[in-house]
Coordinates of C-alpha atoms in Angstrom, one line a residue:
Chain A
M241 CA 104.0 114.4 124.0
N242 CA 106.8 112.8 126.7
E243 CA 108.1 109.3 126.3
I244 CA 106.4 107.1 129.5
P245 CA 109.4 106.2 131.7
L246 CA 111.0 102.9 132.3
S247 CA 109.9 102.5 135.7
H248 CA 105.8 102.8 135.1
I249 CA 106.2 100.1 132.8
L250 CA 108.0 98.2 135.4
F251 CA 105.4 98.8 138.0
V252 CA 102.6 97.7 135.5
S253 CA 104.6 94.4 134.6
T254 CA 105.6 93.6 138.2
G255 CA 101.9 94.2 139.2
L256 CA 100.8 92.3 136.7
F257 CA 103.6 89.5 138.0
F258 CA 102.0 89.2 141.5
I259 CA 98.4 89.6 140.4
G260 CA 99.2 85.9 138.3
M261 CA 100.7 84.6 141.4
Y262 CA 97.7 85.6 143.5
G263 CA 95.4 84.3 141.2
L264 CA 97.2 80.8 141.2
F265 CA 97.1 79.9 144.8
T266 CA 93.9 81.6 145.6
R267 CA 91.7 80.3 142.8
R268 CA 90.4 76.7 142.9
N269 CA 89.0 76.5 139.3
M270 CA 92.3 74.4 137.4
I271 CA 91.5 76.9 134.0
T272 CA 91.3 79.9 135.8
M273 CA 94.6 79.0 137.5
L274 CA 96.5 78.3 133.9
M275 CA 95.0 81.5 132.8
A276 CA 96.7 83.6 136.3
I277 CA 99.9 82.0 134.7
E278 CA 99.8 83.0 131.2
L279 CA 99.4 86.3 133.4
M280 CA 103.0 86.0 135.1
L281 CA 104.5 85.0 131.5
N282 CA 103.1 88.1 129.7
S283 CA 104.2 90.3 132.5
V284 CA 107.7 88.3 132.1
N285 CA 107.3 89.3 128.1
I286 CA 106.1 93.3 128.9
N287 CA 109.1 93.5 131.0
F288 CA 111.5 92.1 128.0
V289 CA 110.2 94.2 125.5
A290 CA 110.6 97.4 127.6
F291 CA 114.3 96.5 128.6
N292 CA 115.3 96.0 125.1
K293 CA 113.4 99.0 124.1
Y294 CA 114.6 101.5 126.8
L295 CA 117.7 100.3 127.6
Y296 CA 119.5 97.6 125.2
P297 CA 117.8 99.4 121.5
E298 CA 120.8 98.1 119.4
K299 CA 120.1 94.3 119.8
L300 CA 117.1 92.2 119.8
D301 CA 117.7 89.6 122.7
G302 CA 114.7 90.8 124.3
I303 CA 112.2 90.6 121.7
F304 CA 113.4 87.2 120.3
F305 CA 112.9 85.9 124.3
T306 CA 109.5 87.5 123.9
I307 CA 108.5 85.4 120.8
F308 CA 110.0 82.0 122.3
I309 CA 108.1 82.5 125.2
I310 CA 105.1 83.3 123.8
T311 CA 105.6 80.2 121.5
I312 CA 106.4 78.0 124.0
A313 CA 103.6 79.4 126.7
A314 CA 101.3 78.1 124.0
A315 CA 102.6 74.5 123.6
E316 CA 102.5 74.8 127.5
A317 CA 98.9 75.7 127.6
A318 CA 97.9 73.2 125.0
V319 CA 99.1 70.2 126.9
A320 CA 97.9 71.8 130.2
I321 CA 94.3 71.8 128.8
A322 CA 94.6 68.6 127.4
I323 CA 95.3 67.2 130.8
V324 CA 92.3 68.9 132.2
I325 CA 90.3 68.0 129.9
H326 CA 91.6 64.5 130.8
L327 CA 90.9 64.8 134.4
Y328 CA 87.3 65.7 133.9
R329 CA 86.4 62.6 132.6
N330 CA 87.9 60.9 134.9
H331 CA 86.8 63.0 138.6
K332 CA 83.9 65.0 136.4
S333 CA 85.1 68.0 138.1
I334 CA 87.9 70.7 137.5
D335 CA 87.9 72.3 141.1
V336 CA 91.3 71.6 142.4
E337 CA 90.3 70.4 145.5
D338 CA 88.5 67.4 144.1
A339 CA 92.0 66.4 142.7
A340 CA 93.2 65.7 145.8
E341 CA 93.6 61.7 146.3
M342 CA 97.5 62.0 147.2
K343 CA 98.4 63.7 150.5
W344 CA 101.3 64.0 152.5
Chain B
M247 CA 125.9 68.1 117.8
Q248 CA 125.7 64.9 116.6
Q249 CA 123.9 63.2 119.8
E250 CA 121.0 65.5 119.3
L251 CA 121.2 64.3 115.4
L252 CA 121.6 60.6 116.1
L253 CA 118.8 61.5 118.5
T254 CA 116.5 62.9 116.5
V255 CA 116.8 60.6 113.4
I256 CA 115.8 58.1 116.5
I257 CA 112.5 60.1 116.5
F258 CA 111.7 60.2 113.3
I259 CA 112.3 56.6 112.7
L260 CA 109.7 56.1 115.6
L261 CA 107.2 58.6 114.1
F262 CA 107.6 57.4 110.6
L263 CA 106.8 53.8 112.3
K264 CA 103.8 55.1 114.3
L265 CA 102.5 56.8 110.9
G266 CA 103.3 54.1 108.8
A267 CA 101.7 51.0 110.9
D268 CA 98.3 50.6 111.9
N269 CA 99.0 48.0 114.8
I270 CA 102.5 47.3 115.4
D271 CA 103.6 44.1 117.5
S272 CA 104.8 45.7 120.9
K273 CA 107.1 43.0 121.4
K274 CA 108.9 43.8 118.2
L275 CA 108.9 47.5 118.7
M276 CA 110.4 47.2 122.0
T277 CA 113.2 45.2 120.8
L278 CA 113.8 48.1 118.0
V279 CA 113.6 50.8 120.0
N280 CA 115.7 49.6 122.9
V281 CA 118.5 48.4 120.0
L282 CA 118.1 51.7 119.1
L283 CA 118.9 53.1 122.2
A284 CA 121.7 50.6 122.6
I285 CA 123.1 52.4 119.4
N286 CA 122.2 55.7 120.7
L287 CA 124.5 55.0 123.8
A288 CA 127.5 53.3 122.2
A289 CA 127.6 56.0 119.7
G290 CA 128.1 58.3 121.9
F291 CA 131.5 57.6 122.7
F292 CA 132.7 57.6 119.3
F293 CA 132.0 61.2 118.7
N294 CA 134.9 63.3 120.0
Q295 CA 134.1 67.0 118.7
S296 CA 134.0 70.2 120.5
G297 CA 132.9 73.5 119.8
S298 CA 130.4 75.8 119.5
L299 CA 127.5 76.2 116.6
F300 CA 124.6 78.5 116.5
G301 CA 126.3 82.2 116.9
D302 CA 127.9 80.3 120.7
M303 CA 124.7 79.5 121.6
F304 CA 125.0 76.1 121.7
Y305 CA 128.5 74.7 123.2
T306 CA 130.0 71.2 123.5
D307 CA 133.0 69.4 124.7
H308 CA 134.4 66.4 126.3
L309 CA 132.6 66.4 129.9
L310 CA 129.0 67.7 128.3
R311 CA 129.3 64.1 126.2
L312 CA 129.8 61.8 129.0
E313 CA 126.7 63.7 130.7
K314 CA 124.9 63.2 128.0
S315 CA 126.2 59.4 127.7
I316 CA 125.2 59.3 131.3
L317 CA 122.1 60.3 130.7
N318 CA 121.8 58.0 127.7
L319 CA 122.5 54.8 129.6
G320 CA 120.0 55.6 132.5
V321 CA 117.5 55.9 129.8
L322 CA 118.0 52.5 128.0
I323 CA 118.3 50.9 131.7
I324 CA 114.5 52.6 132.6
S325 CA 113.5 51.3 128.8
L326 CA 114.6 47.7 129.2
Q327 CA 112.8 47.7 132.7
S328 CA 109.4 48.9 131.4
V329 CA 109.4 46.4 128.2
N330 CA 106.4 44.9 130.5
W331 CA 104.4 47.2 131.6
L332 CA 104.5 49.0 127.8
S333 CA 103.8 46.0 126.3
K334 CA 100.3 46.1 127.7
H335 CA 100.1 49.3 126.6
Q336 CA 98.3 50.6 123.2
H337 CA 100.7 53.5 123.0
A338 CA 104.2 52.5 123.5
V339 CA 105.2 54.4 120.7
E340 CA 104.1 57.3 121.5
F341 CA 105.8 56.4 125.2
Y342 CA 108.9 56.7 123.1
L343 CA 108.5 59.8 121.3
L344 CA 107.7 61.8 124.9
M345 CA 110.6 60.3 126.3
L346 CA 113.1 61.3 123.6
S347 CA 111.6 64.3 123.2
T348 CA 112.6 65.2 126.7
L349 CA 115.5 64.0 126.4
L350 CA 116.7 66.0 123.7
G351 CA 115.7 69.2 125.5
M352 CA 117.9 68.1 128.4
Y353 CA 120.8 67.9 125.8
F354 CA 119.7 71.1 124.4
M355 CA 119.9 72.3 128.3
I356 CA 123.3 70.3 129.0
S357 CA 125.2 72.6 126.1
S358 CA 123.6 75.2 126.2
H359 CA 125.7 78.5 126.4
N360 CA 122.7 81.3 126.5
I361 CA 119.8 81.5 129.0
L362 CA 117.5 81.6 125.5
M363 CA 118.9 78.5 124.7
F364 CA 118.7 77.0 128.2
Y365 CA 115.2 78.0 128.6
V366 CA 114.4 76.3 125.1
G367 CA 115.6 73.2 126.7
L368 CA 113.9 73.0 130.0
E369 CA 110.7 73.6 128.3
L370 CA 111.3 70.7 125.7
A371 CA 112.4 68.6 128.5
S372 CA 109.6 69.7 131.2
I373 CA 106.7 70.2 129.0
P374 CA 106.5 66.3 128.0
L375 CA 106.9 64.9 130.9
A376 CA 103.6 66.3 132.0
A377 CA 102.3 64.3 129.4
M378 CA 104.3 60.7 130.2
A379 CA 102.4 61.3 133.8
N380 CA 99.3 61.1 132.5
F381 CA 100.2 57.8 130.8
D382 CA 98.1 55.6 133.3
L383 CA 95.1 56.6 131.0
D384 CA 92.3 55.0 133.0
K385 CA 93.8 55.9 136.4
K386 CA 92.7 58.6 138.3
R387 CA 96.1 59.3 140.4
S388 CA 98.0 59.6 137.2
S389 CA 96.0 62.3 135.6
E390 CA 95.6 63.9 139.2
A391 CA 99.6 63.9 139.2
A392 CA 99.9 65.0 135.5
M393 CA 98.0 68.1 136.1
K394 CA 100.5 69.1 139.7
Y395 CA 103.2 68.3 137.7
I396 CA 101.7 71.2 135.2
M397 CA 100.9 73.2 137.3
S398 CA 104.1 73.5 139.7
S399 CA 106.5 73.2 136.6
A400 CA 104.7 76.3 134.9
F401 CA 104.6 78.0 137.9
A402 CA 108.6 77.2 138.1
S403 CA 109.3 78.7 134.8
G404 CA 107.3 81.5 135.8
L405 CA 110.0 82.6 138.3
L406 CA 112.6 81.7 136.5
L407 CA 111.5 84.1 133.5
F408 CA 110.9 86.3 135.9
G409 CA 114.4 86.3 137.4
I410 CA 116.1 86.3 133.8
S411 CA 113.5 89.3 132.5
I412 CA 115.4 91.3 135.1
M413 CA 118.8 89.6 134.9
Y414 CA 118.7 91.0 131.2
G415 CA 117.3 94.2 132.6
V416 CA 120.4 94.6 134.8
T417 CA 123.7 93.4 132.1
G418 CA 121.6 93.7 128.6
T419 CA 123.1 90.4 127.8
L420 CA 122.1 86.2 127.9
S421 CA 125.0 85.0 126.9
Y422 CA 127.1 82.8 130.3
E423 CA 129.9 84.6 129.0
G424 CA 128.5 88.3 128.6
L425 CA 127.1 87.1 132.5
R426 CA 130.3 86.0 133.4
E427 CA 132.0 89.4 133.1
V428 CA 129.2 91.8 134.6
A429 CA 128.2 89.2 137.4
S430 CA 127.8 91.2 140.6
D431 CA 126.2 92.0 143.3
S432 CA 124.2 94.4 143.3
P433 CA 120.7 94.0 145.1
L434 CA 118.8 93.2 142.0
F435 CA 121.0 91.0 140.3
L436 CA 120.9 89.4 143.1
F437 CA 116.9 89.4 143.1
S438 CA 117.2 87.6 139.9
F439 CA 119.5 85.2 141.2
I440 CA 117.8 83.7 143.8
L441 CA 114.4 83.7 141.0
L442 CA 116.9 81.9 138.6
I443 CA 117.5 79.5 141.9
A444 CA 114.3 78.7 142.7
G445 CA 113.8 77.7 139.1
F446 CA 116.6 75.1 139.1
G447 CA 115.3 74.4 142.9
F448 CA 111.3 73.2 141.6
K449 CA 113.3 71.4 138.9
I450 CA 115.8 69.4 141.2
S451 CA 113.2 69.1 143.7
A452 CA 115.2 70.1 146.6
V453 CA 113.6 72.1 150.0
P454 CA 111.4 74.3 149.9
F455 CA 110.6 73.8 146.3
H456 CA 109.8 70.3 146.3
L457 CA 106.0 69.9 147.6
W458 CA 104.8 68.7 144.0
T459 CA 107.3 65.7 144.5
A460 CA 106.0 63.2 146.2
D461 CA 102.6 63.2 145.0
V462 CA 103.7 63.3 141.0
Y463 CA 106.1 60.3 141.7
E464 CA 103.4 58.2 143.6
G465 CA 100.9 59.0 140.8
S466 CA 102.6 58.6 137.9
P467 CA 103.8 55.4 136.3
I468 CA 106.9 53.4 137.5
A469 CA 108.8 54.2 134.1
V470 CA 107.9 57.7 134.6
T471 CA 108.5 58.4 137.9
S472 CA 111.9 56.5 137.9
Y473 CA 112.8 58.6 134.6
M474 CA 112.0 62.3 136.5
S475 CA 113.7 61.0 139.5
V476 CA 116.5 60.0 138.0
I477 CA 117.1 61.2 134.1
S478 CA 115.4 64.8 134.6
K479 CA 116.8 65.6 138.3
G480 CA 120.2 64.6 137.4
S481 CA 120.2 66.6 134.1
M482 CA 119.6 69.5 135.8
I483 CA 122.0 68.6 138.4
F484 CA 124.4 68.9 135.5
V485 CA 123.3 72.2 134.4
M486 CA 123.3 73.4 138.0
A487 CA 127.0 72.5 138.6
S488 CA 128.2 74.0 135.1
V489 CA 126.0 77.4 135.3
L490 CA 127.1 78.3 139.1
F491 CA 130.6 77.1 138.4
H492 CA 131.2 78.7 134.9
V493 CA 128.8 81.9 135.1
F494 CA 128.2 82.9 138.7
D495 CA 131.4 82.3 140.3
K496 CA 132.5 85.8 140.9
I497 CA 129.6 85.6 143.5
F498 CA 130.3 82.2 144.7
F499 CA 129.9 84.0 148.4
T500 CA 126.3 84.9 147.9
W501 CA 125.4 80.8 146.5
Y502 CA 127.4 79.3 148.8
N503 CA 124.9 80.4 151.4
L504 CA 121.7 79.4 149.5
L505 CA 123.0 76.1 148.2
A506 CA 123.8 75.5 152.1
V507 CA 120.3 76.6 153.5
L508 CA 118.7 74.5 150.5
A509 CA 121.3 71.3 151.2
V510 CA 120.3 71.4 155.3
L511 CA 116.8 71.8 154.4
S512 CA 116.7 69.1 151.7
M513 CA 118.3 66.0 154.1
I514 CA 116.3 67.4 157.4
I515 CA 112.9 67.1 155.9
G516 CA 113.6 64.9 153.1
N517 CA 114.9 62.2 155.6
L518 CA 111.9 63.0 158.1
F519 CA 109.4 62.7 155.7
A520 CA 110.7 59.8 154.2
L521 CA 110.8 58.0 158.1
R522 CA 106.8 57.6 157.7
Q523 CA 106.1 56.7 154.1
Q524 CA 104.3 53.6 153.5
N525 CA 104.1 53.4 149.4
L526 CA 107.5 52.6 148.5
K527 CA 107.5 55.1 145.7
R528 CA 106.3 57.7 148.2
F529 CA 109.3 56.6 149.6
L530 CA 111.7 56.6 146.9
A531 CA 110.6 60.5 146.4
F532 CA 111.9 61.5 150.0
S533 CA 114.5 59.8 149.4
S534 CA 115.4 61.1 146.5
I535 CA 115.4 64.6 148.0
S536 CA 117.3 63.7 150.7
Q537 CA 119.9 62.9 148.3
V538 CA 119.5 66.2 146.5
G539 CA 121.1 67.4 149.6
F540 CA 123.7 65.8 149.4
I541 CA 124.3 66.6 145.9
L542 CA 124.0 70.7 146.7
I543 CA 126.7 70.1 149.6
G544 CA 129.3 68.5 147.0
M545 CA 128.3 71.8 145.1
T546 CA 129.1 74.2 147.6
S547 CA 132.8 73.2 147.2
A548 CA 133.4 75.1 143.4
N549 CA 136.5 73.5 143.1
P550 CA 137.1 70.7 140.2
Q551 CA 137.0 68.4 143.0
G552 CA 133.3 69.3 143.9
A553 CA 132.2 69.3 140.1
T554 CA 133.7 65.4 139.7
S555 CA 131.8 64.3 142.6
V556 CA 128.7 65.5 141.5
I557 CA 129.0 63.7 138.3
Y558 CA 130.3 60.8 139.5
F559 CA 127.6 60.7 142.1
V560 CA 124.5 61.3 139.6
L561 CA 126.0 58.3 137.8
I562 CA 126.2 55.8 141.1
Y563 CA 122.3 57.2 141.8
I564 CA 121.3 56.3 138.4
F565 CA 122.4 52.8 138.9
S566 CA 121.3 52.3 142.5
N567 CA 117.9 54.1 141.7
L568 CA 117.4 52.4 138.7
A569 CA 117.8 49.1 140.7
A570 CA 115.3 50.1 143.3
F571 CA 112.4 51.2 141.0
G572 CA 112.8 47.9 138.7
V573 CA 112.4 45.7 141.2
L574 CA 109.4 48.0 142.1
S575 CA 108.1 48.3 138.6
L576 CA 108.4 44.4 137.9
V577 CA 106.2 43.8 141.2
S578 CA 103.9 46.6 141.0
T579 CA 103.2 45.7 136.6
E580 CA 103.0 42.0 138.2
K581 CA 100.9 42.1 141.1
G582 CA 99.8 45.6 142.1
K583 CA 101.5 46.1 144.9
E584 CA 103.7 48.6 146.5
T585 CA 103.6 49.3 150.0
I586 CA 106.1 48.7 152.7
D587 CA 103.6 46.1 154.7
E588 CA 103.4 44.0 151.2
F589 CA 106.7 43.3 150.8
K590 CA 107.4 41.5 154.0
G591 CA 108.6 38.2 153.5
F592 CA 109.7 39.0 150.0
Y593 CA 112.8 36.9 150.3
K594 CA 111.1 33.9 150.6
T595 CA 109.5 33.8 147.3
N596 CA 111.5 36.2 145.5
P597 CA 115.4 35.9 146.8
A598 CA 116.8 37.5 143.4
L599 CA 114.8 40.3 143.2
T600 CA 115.2 40.8 147.6
W601 CA 119.1 41.0 147.0
I602 CA 118.4 43.5 143.8
L603 CA 116.5 45.8 145.6
A604 CA 119.1 45.5 148.9
I605 CA 121.9 46.3 147.2
A606 CA 120.2 49.3 145.6
L607 CA 119.7 50.7 148.8
F608 CA 122.6 49.6 150.5
S609 CA 124.1 52.0 147.7
L610 CA 121.7 54.6 148.7
A611 CA 122.4 54.4 152.3
G612 CA 125.5 54.4 151.6
I613 CA 127.4 51.4 152.7
P614 CA 130.8 50.7 152.3
P615 CA 131.7 47.7 149.4
T616 CA 129.0 49.4 147.4
A617 CA 129.4 52.4 145.1
G618 CA 127.0 54.8 146.9
F619 CA 129.5 54.9 150.1
F620 CA 132.2 56.5 147.4
G621 CA 129.7 59.0 146.3
K622 CA 128.7 60.0 149.1
F623 CA 132.2 60.2 150.4
F624 CA 133.7 62.2 147.7
L625 CA 130.7 64.5 147.5
I626 CA 131.1 65.2 151.7
L627 CA 134.9 65.2 151.1
A628 CA 134.3 68.1 148.6
G629 CA 132.2 69.9 151.0
A630 CA 134.4 69.7 153.8
S631 CA 137.2 72.0 151.4
K632 CA 135.6 74.7 152.6
N633 CA 136.1 74.2 156.4
N634 CA 132.3 74.7 156.9
Y635 CA 132.4 71.9 159.1
V636 CA 128.8 72.7 160.8
L637 CA 127.2 72.0 157.8
I638 CA 129.5 68.2 157.4
T639 CA 128.5 67.4 161.0
I640 CA 124.5 67.6 159.9
A641 CA 125.0 66.1 156.3
A642 CA 126.7 63.2 158.7
L643 CA 124.1 63.2 161.2
N644 CA 121.7 62.5 158.4
M645 CA 123.5 59.6 156.8
V646 CA 122.6 58.0 160.2
I647 CA 119.0 58.4 159.9
S648 CA 118.4 57.6 156.6
M649 CA 120.1 54.3 157.3
Y650 CA 117.6 53.6 160.0
Y651 CA 114.7 54.0 156.8
Y652 CA 116.5 52.0 154.6
L653 CA 117.1 49.1 156.6
R654 CA 113.6 49.4 157.9
I655 CA 113.0 48.2 154.0
I656 CA 115.4 45.3 154.1
K657 CA 114.3 44.3 157.5
A658 CA 110.4 43.7 156.2
M659 CA 111.8 42.0 153.1
F660 CA 113.8 39.6 155.2
M661 CA 113.1 39.1 158.3
D662 CA 109.4 39.8 158.9
A663 CA 107.1 36.9 158.5
N664 CA 103.7 37.6 156.1
D665 CA 101.3 35.1 155.8
N666 CA 100.3 35.7 152.3
P667 CA 103.5 36.9 150.8
I668 CA 104.3 38.4 147.1
E669 CA 104.1 35.4 144.9
K670 CA 106.9 34.6 142.7
V671 CA 107.2 37.4 139.6
E672 CA 109.0 35.6 136.8
I673 CA 111.9 38.2 135.5
S674 CA 112.3 38.3 131.2
L675 CA 115.1 38.8 129.2
S676 CA 115.2 42.8 128.7
P677 CA 114.7 43.4 132.9
K678 CA 117.6 40.9 133.5
I679 CA 119.9 43.0 131.7
A680 CA 118.7 46.5 133.2
F681 CA 119.0 44.4 136.9
V682 CA 122.4 43.1 135.7
T683 CA 123.5 46.7 134.5
C684 CA 122.5 48.1 137.2
V685 CA 124.1 45.7 139.9
A686 CA 127.6 45.5 138.2
G687 CA 127.3 49.0 138.1
I688 CA 126.9 49.9 141.6
V689 CA 129.5 47.5 142.5
I690 CA 132.2 48.6 140.1
T691 CA 131.7 52.0 140.0
G692 CA 132.8 52.4 143.6
L693 CA 135.8 49.8 143.3
V694 CA 137.5 50.8 139.6
S695 CA 139.5 53.9 140.6
G696 CA 139.7 54.5 137.1
V697 CA 135.8 55.8 136.5
Y698 CA 136.5 58.9 139.0
D699 CA 139.7 59.5 137.4
Y700 CA 138.4 60.0 133.9
I701 CA 135.8 62.3 134.8
F702 CA 138.2 64.2 137.0
S703 CA 140.5 64.0 133.8
L704 CA 137.5 65.8 131.6
V705 CA 136.3 68.9 134.6
R706 CA 137.8 72.2 133.4

C-alpha cells in the first residue's frame, strides 16, 4: 500500500486550524470556544508530527514540541475552565454576550 | 542562570510559608516579600556569568541580565505600591506566587535561544497572568477581564504555534542560530514569519492585535494592570528586539515594512481612542498602546542605537507608567474613584500625589526635563537612521496629539473646580518608597547620560 503523501496531512491540519478559528469566532458558549482553541492547537500538533516524520526523520525536534504543546494546552484549559466557573458564579451564565460589561 | 535559580528559591520560600502556616499576618508577609524582592534586584547586579546551557537552549549575557534586572526593579515597585490593596486581600501569598512564576517565565523567554524554550517561557508568562487578572474575586468585571485575557492569549498562541510549525516544516530547525542561517524570503517562510509577528503583536498589544487590551486593563485589579502594561509588555519588547535583530536580520526589509505599518496604526488608533476615555485605567491602556507604536519606530532601525533606545525607553516607561498607576492604585483602593471627572480639584486636597501624577504624565507625553523626552528622542532618532521621514513625521505629529490628552488630566487636577474633591489620601511607607524611586528615576535617567552609554556598551 502506498504511503499517504505529506500534502494530504497538511490539508487536514490546515483545515482543522481554520475550523477551530471559525468556531472560536462564531460560538457564543465559552466551553465550546475553549474546545475550538484545542482544535487549533491540535492541528499544530499534527503539523509538527507530520513534518518531523516526513521531512526530518533524523531528529526529534517536532515530536518534542508536540509533547510540550499537549502539556501546556492542558494547563491552559485548566486555568481557563477555572475562570469560566468563577464567571458562572458571578454572572449565572457562560454565554460571552452576557459577559459584556466593558465596551469601548 | 543564577537569577532564575534565585527567583525559584523565592517562589519556594513563599510556597512553604503558605503550606506551613494557616493564617499569616499580611503586614509581616508584605515586608518579607519586599525584602526578598529587593535582595533579588540587588543580587542581579553581582552575577556576571554569560554562556549557554541545556544544549544551547538557554543563553545569557550582560545585556540580558540587565534586562532581567530592569524587570526586577519594576516588580519591586509594583509590590511596594500594592501593599495597601494586598494587605486587605486574603490570598496575598498566592498573588505573589503567580506573579513571580510569570516573572520566571519572562526570564526564560528573554534568555531563550530556541523557539521551544521561547514558547514554554511565553506560556509560563501568560497563563498565571490570566489567573491574576481574576484576583478581585467578588467583582464581575475582574472575571470578565480574566476570561477575555485567557481566550485572546490562547488564540494568539495558537497563531504563533501555527507559524512556528510551518517555519519548522520549511527549515527543519528550531534553534535561533539554525533559523538565522536559513531565513529567506520564500513565500511559505514569510507566511510563518507574519504569524510569528502576530503572536508577538498580541503580547505587546500593537494595533491591530490590541482589542483585548482596554477591557482587560480596566477589569483587572490595578496591581495586575500595571504589571501587564509594564512588565509583561516590556519583557515581550525585549524578546522581540533581540529576535528580530539577531535571528531574522537577513529578511530585514520584510519586517521593516511590517513594523512600520504596526507602529503607525498603533500610534494613531491608540491616540484617537485615548482621547475619548473617561476611566483613567482605560485611558492608560490606550496611551500604552500608542507608546508601543513609538517603541516599534525605534525598533525599525535594526542597529545598536535602535536596540539601546528601545531598552532605555522601556526603563523610563517602567518609571513613568508605574508612578501614574501607583497614584491611581492608592486613590482607587482607598476611595474607589478612577474617572477623570472625579479627579477634578485633586490638587486642593492631595498636592503631593498630584505632582507625582503630573510628572509621570509629563514624562509619558515627552516634555523635556523629564526622562520621557530623552527616551522618545532617542527612539525617533534611531528610527530616522533609515531615512524614512514620512514615518518620523507621523510619529512627531502623534506626539502632539498625545500631548493634548495627557495635559487634559493635568488641567483637570490643577485647574478645574470641584465641589467635593477626593479627600486626603494617606501615603504609607512602602508606596512612599516606590514613589520616590519612580520620580527619582524619571528625573535622573534622563539627565544622567551614563545610563544610555552603559546600555549602549552592552548591546552587541
